[in-house]
CSV table of C-alpha atoms and ligand atoms in Angstrom, one decimal:
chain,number,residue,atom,x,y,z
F,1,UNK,CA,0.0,0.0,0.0
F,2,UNK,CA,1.4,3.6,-0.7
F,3,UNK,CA,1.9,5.5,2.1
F,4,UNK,CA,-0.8,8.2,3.1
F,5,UNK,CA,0.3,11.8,2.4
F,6,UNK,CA,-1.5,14.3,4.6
F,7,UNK,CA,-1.5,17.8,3.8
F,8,UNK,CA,-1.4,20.0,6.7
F,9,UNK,CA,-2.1,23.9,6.4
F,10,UNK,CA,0.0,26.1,8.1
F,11,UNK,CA,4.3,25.7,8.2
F,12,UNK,CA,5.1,27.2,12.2
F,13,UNK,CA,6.4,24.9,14.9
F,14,UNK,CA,3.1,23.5,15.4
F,15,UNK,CA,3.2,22.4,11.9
F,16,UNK,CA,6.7,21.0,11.9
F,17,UNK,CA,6.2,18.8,15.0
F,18,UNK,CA,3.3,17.5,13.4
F,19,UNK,CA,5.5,16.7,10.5
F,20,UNK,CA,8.1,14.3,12.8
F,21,UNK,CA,5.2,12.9,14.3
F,22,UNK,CA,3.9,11.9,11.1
F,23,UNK,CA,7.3,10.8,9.8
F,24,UNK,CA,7.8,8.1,12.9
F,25,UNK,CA,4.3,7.0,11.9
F,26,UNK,CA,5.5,6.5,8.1
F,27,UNK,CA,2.8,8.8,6.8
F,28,UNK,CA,4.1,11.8,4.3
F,29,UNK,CA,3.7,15.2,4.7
F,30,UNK,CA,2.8,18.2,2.6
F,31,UNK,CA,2.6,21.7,4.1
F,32,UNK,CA,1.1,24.8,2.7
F,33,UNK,CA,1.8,28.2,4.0
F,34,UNK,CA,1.8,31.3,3.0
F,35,UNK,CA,4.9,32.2,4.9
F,36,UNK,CA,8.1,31.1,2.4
F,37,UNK,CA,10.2,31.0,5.4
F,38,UNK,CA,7.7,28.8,7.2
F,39,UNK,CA,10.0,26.5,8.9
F,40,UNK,CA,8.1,23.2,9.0
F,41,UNK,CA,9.7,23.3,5.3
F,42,UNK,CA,13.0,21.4,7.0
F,43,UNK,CA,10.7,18.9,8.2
F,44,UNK,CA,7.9,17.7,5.9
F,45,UNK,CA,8.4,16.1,2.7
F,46,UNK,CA,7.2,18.7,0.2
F,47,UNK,CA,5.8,22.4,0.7
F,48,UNK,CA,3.9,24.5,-0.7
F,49,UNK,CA,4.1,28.1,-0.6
F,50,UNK,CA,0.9,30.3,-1.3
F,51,UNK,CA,-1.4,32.7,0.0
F,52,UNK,CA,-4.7,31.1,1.7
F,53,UNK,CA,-7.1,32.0,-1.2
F,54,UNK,CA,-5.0,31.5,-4.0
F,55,UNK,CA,-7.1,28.9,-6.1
F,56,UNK,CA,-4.4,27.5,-8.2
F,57,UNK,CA,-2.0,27.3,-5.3
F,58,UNK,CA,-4.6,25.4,-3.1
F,59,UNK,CA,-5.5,23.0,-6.1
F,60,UNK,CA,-1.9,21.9,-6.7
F,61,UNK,CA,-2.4,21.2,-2.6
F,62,UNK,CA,-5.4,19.3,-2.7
F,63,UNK,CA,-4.6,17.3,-5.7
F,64,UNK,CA,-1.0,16.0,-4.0
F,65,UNK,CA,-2.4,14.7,-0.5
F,66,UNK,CA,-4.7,12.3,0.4
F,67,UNK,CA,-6.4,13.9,3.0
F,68,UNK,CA,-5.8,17.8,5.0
F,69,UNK,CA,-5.4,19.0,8.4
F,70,UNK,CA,-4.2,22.4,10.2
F,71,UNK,CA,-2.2,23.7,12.3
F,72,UNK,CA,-3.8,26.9,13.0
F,73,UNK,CA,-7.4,28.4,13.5
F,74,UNK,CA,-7.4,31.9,11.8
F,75,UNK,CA,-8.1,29.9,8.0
F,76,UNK,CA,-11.1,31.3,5.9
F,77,UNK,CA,-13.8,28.9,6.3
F,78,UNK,CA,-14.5,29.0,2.7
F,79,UNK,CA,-11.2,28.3,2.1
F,80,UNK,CA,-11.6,25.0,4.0
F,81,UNK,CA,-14.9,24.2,3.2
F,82,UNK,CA,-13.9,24.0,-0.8
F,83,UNK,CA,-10.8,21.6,0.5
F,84,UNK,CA,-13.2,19.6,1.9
F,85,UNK,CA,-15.4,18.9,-0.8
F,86,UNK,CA,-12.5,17.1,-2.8
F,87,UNK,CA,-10.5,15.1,0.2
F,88,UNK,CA,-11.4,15.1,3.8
F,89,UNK,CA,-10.4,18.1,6.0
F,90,UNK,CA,-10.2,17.1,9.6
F,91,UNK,CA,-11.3,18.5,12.3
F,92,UNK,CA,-14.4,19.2,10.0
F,93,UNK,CA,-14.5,22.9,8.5
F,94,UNK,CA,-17.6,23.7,10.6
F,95,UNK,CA,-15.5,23.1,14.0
F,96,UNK,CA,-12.9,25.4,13.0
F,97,UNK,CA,-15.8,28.5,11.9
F,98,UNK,CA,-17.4,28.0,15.2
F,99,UNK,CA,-14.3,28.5,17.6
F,100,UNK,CA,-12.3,30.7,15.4
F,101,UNK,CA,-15.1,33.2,16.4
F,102,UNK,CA,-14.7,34.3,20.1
F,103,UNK,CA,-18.5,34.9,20.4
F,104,UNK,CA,-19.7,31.7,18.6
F,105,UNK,CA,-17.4,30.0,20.4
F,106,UNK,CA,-17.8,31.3,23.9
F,107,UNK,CA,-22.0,31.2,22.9
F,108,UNK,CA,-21.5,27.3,21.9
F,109,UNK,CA,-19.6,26.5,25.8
F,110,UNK,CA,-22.1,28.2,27.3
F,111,UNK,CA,-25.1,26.5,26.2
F,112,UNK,CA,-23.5,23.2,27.2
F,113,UNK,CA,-23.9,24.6,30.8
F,114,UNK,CA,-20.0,24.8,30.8
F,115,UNK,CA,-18.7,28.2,32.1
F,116,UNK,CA,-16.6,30.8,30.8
F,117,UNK,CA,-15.6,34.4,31.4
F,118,UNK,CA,-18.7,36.9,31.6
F,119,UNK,CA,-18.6,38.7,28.1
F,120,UNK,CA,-20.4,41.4,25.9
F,121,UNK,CA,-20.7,41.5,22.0
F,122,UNK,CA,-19.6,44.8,20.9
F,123,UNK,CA,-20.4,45.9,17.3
F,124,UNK,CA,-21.3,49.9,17.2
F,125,UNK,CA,-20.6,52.8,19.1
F,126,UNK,CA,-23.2,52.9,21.2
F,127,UNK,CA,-22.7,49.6,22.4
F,128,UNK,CA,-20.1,50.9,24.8
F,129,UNK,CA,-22.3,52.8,27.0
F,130,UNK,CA,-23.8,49.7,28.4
F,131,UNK,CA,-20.6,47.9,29.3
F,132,UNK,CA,-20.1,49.2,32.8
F,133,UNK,CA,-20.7,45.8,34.5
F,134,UNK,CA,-18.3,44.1,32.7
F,135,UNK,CA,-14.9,46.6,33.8
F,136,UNK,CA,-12.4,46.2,34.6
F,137,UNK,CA,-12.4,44.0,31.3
F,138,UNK,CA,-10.3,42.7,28.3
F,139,UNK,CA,-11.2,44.0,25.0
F,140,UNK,CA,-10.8,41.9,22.2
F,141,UNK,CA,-11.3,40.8,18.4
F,142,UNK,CA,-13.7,38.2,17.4
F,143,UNK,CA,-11.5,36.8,15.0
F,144,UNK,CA,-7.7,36.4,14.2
F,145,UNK,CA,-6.4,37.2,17.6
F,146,UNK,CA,-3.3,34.8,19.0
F,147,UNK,CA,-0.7,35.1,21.6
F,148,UNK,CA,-2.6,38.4,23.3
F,149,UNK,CA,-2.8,39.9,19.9
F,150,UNK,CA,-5.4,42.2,19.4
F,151,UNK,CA,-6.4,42.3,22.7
F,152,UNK,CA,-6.7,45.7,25.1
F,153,UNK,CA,-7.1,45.6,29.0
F,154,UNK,CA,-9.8,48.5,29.4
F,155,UNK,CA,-10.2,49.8,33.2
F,156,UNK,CA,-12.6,52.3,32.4
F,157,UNK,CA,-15.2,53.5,29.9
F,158,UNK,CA,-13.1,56.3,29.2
F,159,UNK,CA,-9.9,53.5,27.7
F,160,UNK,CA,-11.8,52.7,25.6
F,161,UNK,CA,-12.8,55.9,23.7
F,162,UNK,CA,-9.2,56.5,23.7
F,163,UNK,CA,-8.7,53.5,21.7
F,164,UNK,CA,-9.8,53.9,18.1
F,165,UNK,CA,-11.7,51.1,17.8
F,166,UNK,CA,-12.5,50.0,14.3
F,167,UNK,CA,-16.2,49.3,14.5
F,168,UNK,CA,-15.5,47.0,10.9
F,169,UNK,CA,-14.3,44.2,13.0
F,170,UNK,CA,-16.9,42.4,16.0
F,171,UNK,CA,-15.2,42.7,19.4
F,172,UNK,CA,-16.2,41.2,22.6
F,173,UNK,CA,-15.5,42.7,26.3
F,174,UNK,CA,-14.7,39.9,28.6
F,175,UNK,CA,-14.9,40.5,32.4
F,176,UNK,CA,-11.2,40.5,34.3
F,177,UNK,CA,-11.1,37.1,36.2
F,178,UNK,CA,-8.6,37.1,39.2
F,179,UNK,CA,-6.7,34.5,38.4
F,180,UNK,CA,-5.4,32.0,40.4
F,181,UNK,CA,-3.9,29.6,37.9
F,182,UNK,CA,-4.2,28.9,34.2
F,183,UNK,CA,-4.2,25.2,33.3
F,184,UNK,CA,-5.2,23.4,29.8
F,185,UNK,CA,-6.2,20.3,29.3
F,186,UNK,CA,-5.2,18.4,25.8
F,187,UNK,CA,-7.5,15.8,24.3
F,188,UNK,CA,-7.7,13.6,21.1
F,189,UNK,CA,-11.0,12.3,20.4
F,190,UNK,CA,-10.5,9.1,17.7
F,191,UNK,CA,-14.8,8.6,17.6
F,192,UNK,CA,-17.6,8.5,19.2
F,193,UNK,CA,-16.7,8.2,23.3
F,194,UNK,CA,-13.1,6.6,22.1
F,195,UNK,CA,-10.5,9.1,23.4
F,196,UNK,CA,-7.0,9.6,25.2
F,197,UNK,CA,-7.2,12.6,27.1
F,198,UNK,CA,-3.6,14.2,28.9
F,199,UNK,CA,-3.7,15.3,32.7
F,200,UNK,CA,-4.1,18.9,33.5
F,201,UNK,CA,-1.5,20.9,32.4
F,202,UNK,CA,-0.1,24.3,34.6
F,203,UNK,CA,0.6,27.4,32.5
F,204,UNK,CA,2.2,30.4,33.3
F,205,UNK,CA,1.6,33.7,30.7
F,206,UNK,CA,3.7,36.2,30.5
F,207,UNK,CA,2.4,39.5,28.4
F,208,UNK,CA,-0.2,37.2,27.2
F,209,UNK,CA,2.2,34.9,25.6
F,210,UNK,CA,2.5,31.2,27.5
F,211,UNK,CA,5.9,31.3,29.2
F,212,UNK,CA,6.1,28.0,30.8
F,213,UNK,CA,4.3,24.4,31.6
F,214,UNK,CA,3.9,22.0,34.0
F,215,UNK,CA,2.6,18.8,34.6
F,216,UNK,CA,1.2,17.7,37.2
F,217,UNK,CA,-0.9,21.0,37.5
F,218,UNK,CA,-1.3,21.5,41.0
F,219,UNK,CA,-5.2,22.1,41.6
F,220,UNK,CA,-7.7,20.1,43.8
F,221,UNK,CA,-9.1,16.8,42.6
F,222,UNK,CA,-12.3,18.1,41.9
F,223,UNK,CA,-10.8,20.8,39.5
F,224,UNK,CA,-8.6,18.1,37.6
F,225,UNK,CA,-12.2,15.9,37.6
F,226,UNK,CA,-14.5,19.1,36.3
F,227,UNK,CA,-11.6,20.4,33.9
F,228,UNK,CA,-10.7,16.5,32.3
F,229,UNK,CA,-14.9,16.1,32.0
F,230,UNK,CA,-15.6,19.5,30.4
F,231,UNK,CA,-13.0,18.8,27.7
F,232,UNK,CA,-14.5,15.6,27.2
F,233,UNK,CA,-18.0,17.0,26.7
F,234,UNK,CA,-16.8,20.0,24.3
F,235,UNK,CA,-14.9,17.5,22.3
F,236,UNK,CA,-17.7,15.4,22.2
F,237,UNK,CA,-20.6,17.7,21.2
F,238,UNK,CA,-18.5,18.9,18.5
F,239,UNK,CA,-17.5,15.4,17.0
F,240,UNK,CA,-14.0,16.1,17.3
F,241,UNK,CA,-11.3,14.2,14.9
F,242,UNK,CA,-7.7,14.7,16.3
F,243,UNK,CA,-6.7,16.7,19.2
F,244,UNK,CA,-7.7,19.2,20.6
F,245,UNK,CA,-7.3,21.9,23.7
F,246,UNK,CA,-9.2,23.5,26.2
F,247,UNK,CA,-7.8,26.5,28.0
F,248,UNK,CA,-9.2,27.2,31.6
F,249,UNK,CA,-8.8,30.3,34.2
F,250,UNK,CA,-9.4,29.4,37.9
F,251,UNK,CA,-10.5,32.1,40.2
F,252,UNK,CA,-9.2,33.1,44.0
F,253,UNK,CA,-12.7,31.6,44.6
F,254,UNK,CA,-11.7,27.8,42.6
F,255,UNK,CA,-14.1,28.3,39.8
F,256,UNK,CA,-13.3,26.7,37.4
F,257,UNK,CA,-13.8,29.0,33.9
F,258,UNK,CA,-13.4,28.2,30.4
F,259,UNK,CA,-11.1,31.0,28.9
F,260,UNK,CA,-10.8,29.5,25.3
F,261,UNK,CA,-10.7,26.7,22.8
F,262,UNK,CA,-8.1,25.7,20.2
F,263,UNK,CA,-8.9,23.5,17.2
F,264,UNK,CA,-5.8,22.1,17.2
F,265,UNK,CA,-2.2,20.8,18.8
F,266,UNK,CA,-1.0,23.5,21.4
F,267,UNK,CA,1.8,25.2,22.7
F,268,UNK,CA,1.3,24.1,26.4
F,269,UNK,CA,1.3,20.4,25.1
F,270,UNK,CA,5.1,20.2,23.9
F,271,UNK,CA,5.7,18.9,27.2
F,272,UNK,CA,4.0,15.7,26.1
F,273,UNK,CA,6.5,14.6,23.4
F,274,UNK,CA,9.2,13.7,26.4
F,275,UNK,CA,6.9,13.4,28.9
F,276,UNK,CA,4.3,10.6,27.7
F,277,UNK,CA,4.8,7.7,25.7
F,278,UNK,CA,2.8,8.8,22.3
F,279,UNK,CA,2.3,12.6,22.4
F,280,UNK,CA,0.0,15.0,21.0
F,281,UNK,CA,0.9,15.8,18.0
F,282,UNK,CA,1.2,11.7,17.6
F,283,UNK,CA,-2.4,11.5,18.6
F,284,UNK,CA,-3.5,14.4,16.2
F,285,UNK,CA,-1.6,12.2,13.4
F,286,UNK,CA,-3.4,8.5,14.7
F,287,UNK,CA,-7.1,9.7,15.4
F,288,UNK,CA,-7.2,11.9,11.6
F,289,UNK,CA,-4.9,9.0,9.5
F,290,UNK,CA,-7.2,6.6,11.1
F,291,UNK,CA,-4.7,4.6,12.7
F,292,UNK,CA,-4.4,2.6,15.9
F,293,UNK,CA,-5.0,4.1,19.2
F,294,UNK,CA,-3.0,3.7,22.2
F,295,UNK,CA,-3.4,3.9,25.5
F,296,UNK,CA,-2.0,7.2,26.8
F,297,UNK,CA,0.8,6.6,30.2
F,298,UNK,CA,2.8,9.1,31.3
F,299,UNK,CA,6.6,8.4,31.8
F,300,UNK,CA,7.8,11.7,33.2
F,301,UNK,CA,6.6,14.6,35.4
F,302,UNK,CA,8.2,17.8,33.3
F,303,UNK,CA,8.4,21.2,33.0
F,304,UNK,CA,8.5,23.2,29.7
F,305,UNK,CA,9.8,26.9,29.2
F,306,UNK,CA,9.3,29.1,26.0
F,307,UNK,CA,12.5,30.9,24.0
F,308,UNK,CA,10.6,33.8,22.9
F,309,UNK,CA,12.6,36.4,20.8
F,310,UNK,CA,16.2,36.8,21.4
F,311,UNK,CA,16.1,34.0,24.6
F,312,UNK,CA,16.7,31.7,22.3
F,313,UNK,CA,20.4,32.9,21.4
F,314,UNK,CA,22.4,30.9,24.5
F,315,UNK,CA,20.8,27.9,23.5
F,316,UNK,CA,21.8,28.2,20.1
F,317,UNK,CA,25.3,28.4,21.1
F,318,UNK,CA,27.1,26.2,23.3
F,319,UNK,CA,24.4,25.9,26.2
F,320,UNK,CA,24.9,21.9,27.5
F,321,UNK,CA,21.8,20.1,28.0
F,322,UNK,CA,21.9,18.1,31.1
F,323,UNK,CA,20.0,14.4,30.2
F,324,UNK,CA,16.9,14.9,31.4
F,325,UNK,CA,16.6,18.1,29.1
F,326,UNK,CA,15.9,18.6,25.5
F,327,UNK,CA,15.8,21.9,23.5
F,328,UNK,CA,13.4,22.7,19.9
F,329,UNK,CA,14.6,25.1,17.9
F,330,UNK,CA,11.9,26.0,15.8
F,331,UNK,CA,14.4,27.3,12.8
F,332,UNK,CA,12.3,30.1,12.2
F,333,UNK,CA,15.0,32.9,10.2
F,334,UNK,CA,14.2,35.4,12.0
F,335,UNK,CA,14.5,36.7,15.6
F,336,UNK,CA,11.8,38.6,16.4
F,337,UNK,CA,10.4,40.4,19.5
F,338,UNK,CA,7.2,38.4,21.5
F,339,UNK,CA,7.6,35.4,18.8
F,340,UNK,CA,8.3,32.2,19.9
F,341,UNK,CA,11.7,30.4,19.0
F,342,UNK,CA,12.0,27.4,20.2
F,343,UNK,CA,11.3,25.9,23.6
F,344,UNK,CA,13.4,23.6,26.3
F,345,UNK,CA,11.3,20.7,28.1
F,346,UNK,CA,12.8,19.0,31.7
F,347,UNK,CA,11.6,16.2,32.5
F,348,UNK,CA,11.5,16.2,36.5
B,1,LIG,P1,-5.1,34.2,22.8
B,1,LIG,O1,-6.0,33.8,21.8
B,1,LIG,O2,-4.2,35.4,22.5
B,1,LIG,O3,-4.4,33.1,23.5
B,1,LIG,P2,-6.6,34.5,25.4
B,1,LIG,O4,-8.0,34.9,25.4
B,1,LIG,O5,-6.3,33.1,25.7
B,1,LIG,O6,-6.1,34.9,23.9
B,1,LIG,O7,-5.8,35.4,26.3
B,1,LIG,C1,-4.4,35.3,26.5
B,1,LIG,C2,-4.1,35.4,28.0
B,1,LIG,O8,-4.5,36.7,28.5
B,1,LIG,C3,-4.8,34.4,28.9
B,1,LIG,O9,-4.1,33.1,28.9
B,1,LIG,C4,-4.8,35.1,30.2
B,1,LIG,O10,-3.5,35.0,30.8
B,1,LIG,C5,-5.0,36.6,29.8
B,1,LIG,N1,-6.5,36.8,29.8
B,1,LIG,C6,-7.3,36.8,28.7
B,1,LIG,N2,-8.6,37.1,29.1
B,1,LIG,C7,-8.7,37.2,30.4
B,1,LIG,C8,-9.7,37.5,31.3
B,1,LIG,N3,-11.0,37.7,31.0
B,1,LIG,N4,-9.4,37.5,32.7
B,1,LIG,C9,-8.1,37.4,33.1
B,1,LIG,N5,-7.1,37.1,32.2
B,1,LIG,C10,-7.3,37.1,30.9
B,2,LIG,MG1,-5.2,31.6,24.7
């Protein structure tokens, strides 16, 4: 039999560690990006460069794999959805429209009785009058944000007429929760109730950005039971193929809060690759290939710290890894301020 050859949209890291987990797994790999540095190019068998709704470009990329998977959210729909209709696109199109969309999405977690941040459409002018009850809050885009991009704390009514909002784009005001921790909690669903789901995982954000991760979290039982059981039921309702992640505040009070979903392998999972005998992005690979499932152990308490921008320098140089630690350099070309480079995981 010929071996499978999975296109997967998007070239960062999240796109290249998808890539060696397909490699171990002997299936190929075909990246489009529209970044012709994207450095999942050193590790995937062929790449594609083109823009995400250039027709000829994405037709050359259909036509080559088998069947297609991300490693991002912000991807027109339509783009997607027209993938779909010549090879399978897992997760489905539909998934990645609803959750790309901080309203829908924080609408869709809601109505499974699951609870999130308090939070406020805001579409004109005159929507900001009403918004008192939701301050101190966090404004921020429906759509496109990552990494605390486009996102504005807002203390009072008066920030926010001193930001030029552009009333083109939706935003939402989310309520300020005072955090007391920030875990996720990874999960890949194969099919119906068939699922390997990854303990709690502790995360630390710095400007926004995740900074480092832990596992074990340290939360109460019933937190690790409510978090682990809300993941299932969101992954669940949505008919999830491949893995996905749940990010949760909890409050001074221990309420437990959905802050967001991603569609996709995640930053705070990297941990998993030394820490677990098949990781995430394996899983992602096994439950959309179709492929056996395995019962998830963990080998390893660790700890995982992100090289954003220049950190990354001392590593690249003659830093010496002690056994129990292992450094990613993502290749990317360039160094750049609040981008991630590479990341080192310990296992502890
Ligand atoms: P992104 O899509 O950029 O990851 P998030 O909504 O996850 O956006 O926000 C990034 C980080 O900002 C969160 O992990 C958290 O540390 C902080 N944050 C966001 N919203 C809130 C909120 N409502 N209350 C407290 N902290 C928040
Ligand atoms: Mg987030």
């Amino acid at each position: 039999m010929s071996k499978i050859n999975l296109g997967i949209i998007g070239g960062g890291q999240l796109g290249s560690m998808l890539s060696v987990a397909a490699k171990k797994l002997d299936i190929k790999t075909t990246v489009y990006c529209d970044d012709i540095d994207a450095p999942a190019q050193n590790f995937c068998n062929e790449f594609i460069f083109g823009e995400y709704n250039n027709r000829n470009k994405i037709s050359e990329f259909v036509n080559k794999v088998d069947l297609i998977t991300y490693e991002f959210e912000n991807i027109p729909y339509e783009t997607l959805n027209e993938m779909n209709k010549i090879k399978t696109v897992l997760p489905k199109p539909s998934v990645n429209r609803l959750i790309q969309h901080r309203l829908a999405e924080k609408d869709f977690v809601n109505k499974l009785n699951i609870r999130t941040t308090r939070y406020v459409s805001i579409e004109k002018k005159s929507d900001v009058d009403t918004l008192k009850d939701f301050l101190p809050g966090i404004l921020k885009t429906t759509t496109m944000g990552y990494d605390g991009k486009g996102q504005y704390p807002i203390k009072k009514i008066e920030d926010l007429e001193l930001i030029n909002i552009d009333f083109s784009k939706g935003y939402i005001l989310e309520k300020l929760v005072k955090l007391k921790k920030e875990i996720s909690v990874i999960i890949t669903r194969f099919s119906n109730n068939k699922f390997e789901i990854y303990d709690p995982i502790e995360n630390i954000h710095e400007d926004q950005i995740l900074k480092y991760s832990k596992i074990p979290a340290d939360i109460s039982e019933k937190i690790l039971e409510q978090s682990k059981s809300w993941a299932m039921q969101i992954a669940e309702e949505l008919k999830y193929i491949g893995t996905l992640c749940v990010e949760f505040f909890i409050d001074r009070n221990e309420n437990l809060y959905v802050n967001e979903i991603a569609p996709r392998v995640h930053n705070s999972g990297h941990l998993t690759i030394n820490a677990y005998n098949v990781s995430q992005f394996e899983n992602h690979i096994r439950a959309v290939c179709s492929l056996e499932q395995i019962p998830l152990k963990k080998i390893s308490n660790a700890k995982m710290i992100n090289l954003i921008g220049s950190q990354i320098k001392p590593y690249r140089q003659n830093y010496k890894l002690n056994d129990n630690e292992f450094f990613f350099d993502y290749l990317k070309k360039e160094i750049k301020e609040k981008r991630k480079m590479g990341h080192i995981t310990t296992l502890l």
